[in-house]
Amino acid sequence: PTIPLAYIGTVFIFSWLLGASPLYQIFSGGLLLGAFFMATDYSTSPMYFWGKVIMGVGCGIITMVIRLYSNLPEGVSYSILIMNILTPLIERVTIPKPFGYVKAKKQNQGVAK
């Protein structure tokens, strides 16, 4: 339930901050359906906790920008599609390090002193 909670929470916070009705934004359109069924698709959503949080927050921000500042009536599907495109990048950034992992030191590559 990480992605739906982050998604709905972000929509609530941003709609409240921008002067729109938070409950209206949550219960109108396909936000709940998109948050619980479309954004949590196993093949296109991140696998790790922080990736899921980034996915939910990104979907919420994009949804509110599309709803409030564009000429489109609904932004849920577009926001989920955009964040699905960014999932490989999110996974690369949020992949956890194995326990005991030590980063190898770089060696000088032929630098003369």
Tab-separated table of C-alpha atoms in Angstrom:
chain	number	residue	atom	x	y	z
A	1	PRO	CA	0.000	0.000	0.000
A	2	THR	CA	3.016	2.324	-0.239
A	3	ILE	CA	2.299	3.705	-3.714
A	4	PRO	CA	-1.436	4.380	-3.130
A	5	LEU	CA	-0.802	6.059	0.237
A	6	ALA	CA	1.971	8.255	-1.172
A	7	TYR	CA	-0.142	9.077	-4.239
A	8	ILE	CA	-3.325	10.006	-2.361
A	9	GLY	CA	-1.393	11.811	0.375
A	10	THR	CA	0.484	13.920	-2.168
A	11	VAL	CA	-2.730	14.837	-3.972
A	12	PHE	CA	-4.302	15.787	-0.627
A	13	ILE	CA	-1.357	17.956	0.451
A	14	PHE	CA	-0.844	19.687	-2.906
A	15	SER	CA	-4.542	20.388	-3.433
A	16	TRP	CA	-4.761	21.852	0.086
A	17	LEU	CA	-1.656	24.009	-0.477
A	18	LEU	CA	-2.869	25.249	-3.866
A	19	GLY	CA	-6.348	26.162	-2.653
A	20	ALA	CA	-8.378	23.350	-4.201
A	21	SER	CA	-10.688	21.091	-2.217
A	22	PRO	CA	-8.646	18.034	-1.116
A	23	LEU	CA	-11.629	15.706	-0.732
A	24	TYR	CA	-13.011	16.726	-4.104
A	25	GLN	CA	-9.642	16.054	-5.751
A	26	ILE	CA	-9.351	12.622	-4.129
A	27	PHE	CA	-12.907	11.400	-4.776
A	28	SER	CA	-13.377	12.867	-8.256
A	29	GLY	CA	-12.240	11.191	-11.420
A	30	GLY	CA	-10.228	8.012	-11.417
A	31	LEU	CA	-7.737	8.854	-8.686
A	32	LEU	CA	-8.633	6.019	-6.303
A	33	LEU	CA	-8.909	3.478	-9.110
A	34	GLY	CA	-5.608	4.627	-10.564
A	35	ALA	CA	-3.848	4.700	-7.196
A	36	PHE	CA	-4.853	1.202	-6.141
A	37	PHE	CA	-5.028	-0.709	-9.419
A	38	MET	CA	-3.057	1.079	-12.147
A	39	ALA	CA	-0.072	2.567	-10.287
A	40	THR	CA	0.681	-0.676	-8.420
A	41	ASP	CA	1.103	-2.845	-11.518
A	42	TYR	CA	3.895	-5.316	-10.757
A	43	SER	CA	5.617	-5.099	-14.116
A	44	THR	CA	5.880	-1.303	-14.248
A	45	SER	CA	6.199	-0.125	-10.647
A	46	PRO	CA	9.395	0.046	-8.566
A	47	MET	CA	10.348	-2.889	-6.349
A	48	TYR	CA	11.936	-1.155	-3.359
A	49	PHE	CA	10.348	1.015	-0.642
A	50	TRP	CA	11.872	4.406	-1.513
A	51	GLY	CA	11.230	3.797	-5.204
A	52	LYS	CA	7.556	3.221	-4.413
A	53	VAL	CA	7.433	6.428	-2.387
A	54	ILE	CA	9.024	8.382	-5.264
A	55	MET	CA	6.543	6.788	-7.683
A	56	GLY	CA	3.538	7.764	-5.550
A	57	VAL	CA	4.736	11.314	-4.903
A	58	GLY	CA	5.615	11.831	-8.573
A	59	CYS	CA	2.208	10.588	-9.687
A	60	GLY	CA	0.499	12.895	-7.212
A	61	ILE	CA	2.446	15.970	-8.258
A	62	ILE	CA	1.943	15.340	-11.972
A	63	THR	CA	-1.775	14.645	-11.445
A	64	MET	CA	-2.286	17.925	-9.604
A	65	VAL	CA	-0.297	19.932	-12.153
A	66	ILE	CA	-2.360	18.469	-14.993
A	67	ARG	CA	-5.663	18.933	-13.157
A	68	LEU	CA	-5.078	22.506	-12.040
A	69	TYR	CA	-2.925	24.034	-14.785
A	70	SER	CA	-3.855	22.317	-18.021
A	71	ASN	CA	-6.880	22.070	-20.242
A	72	LEU	CA	-7.315	18.340	-19.617
A	73	PRO	CA	-10.071	17.134	-17.275
A	74	GLU	CA	-8.098	14.252	-15.759
A	75	GLY	CA	-4.406	13.659	-15.143
A	76	VAL	CA	-4.279	10.256	-13.465
A	77	SER	CA	-3.549	8.154	-16.523
A	78	TYR	CA	-0.934	10.557	-17.859
A	79	SER	CA	0.839	10.795	-14.513
A	80	ILE	CA	0.991	7.013	-14.145
A	81	LEU	CA	2.311	6.612	-17.689
A	82	ILE	CA	5.011	9.252	-17.159
A	83	MET	CA	6.141	7.703	-13.873
A	84	ASN	CA	6.104	4.214	-15.450
A	85	ILE	CA	8.546	5.523	-18.052
A	86	LEU	CA	10.794	6.786	-15.236
A	87	THR	CA	10.695	3.496	-13.263
A	88	PRO	CA	14.081	2.170	-14.514
A	89	LEU	CA	15.750	5.433	-13.468
A	90	ILE	CA	14.006	5.332	-10.078
A	91	GLU	CA	15.154	1.734	-9.589
A	92	ARG	CA	18.745	2.635	-10.432
A	93	VAL	CA	18.763	5.463	-7.894
A	94	THR	CA	16.958	3.663	-5.038
A	95	ILE	CA	18.431	0.159	-5.213
A	96	PRO	CA	19.598	-0.816	-1.706
A	97	LYS	CA	23.243	-1.655	-1.083
A	98	PRO	CA	24.013	-5.199	0.107
A	99	PHE	CA	24.897	-5.562	3.780
A	100	GLY	CA	28.638	-5.138	4.256
A	101	TYR	CA	29.173	-3.531	0.842
A	102	VAL	CA	32.316	-1.414	0.601
A	103	LYS	CA	32.858	0.809	-2.418
A	104	ALA	CA	36.176	0.147	-4.169
A	105	LYS	CA	38.661	3.000	-4.204
A	106	LYS	CA	39.583	4.567	-7.529
A	107	GLN	CA	43.171	4.226	-8.579
A	108	ASN	CA	45.121	6.842	-10.501
A	109	GLN	CA	45.161	6.024	-14.191
A	110	GLY	CA	48.706	6.893	-15.273
A	111	VAL	CA	48.819	10.365	-13.778
A	112	ALA	CA	52.445	11.561	-13.628
A	113	LYS	CA	53.565	13.525	-10.609
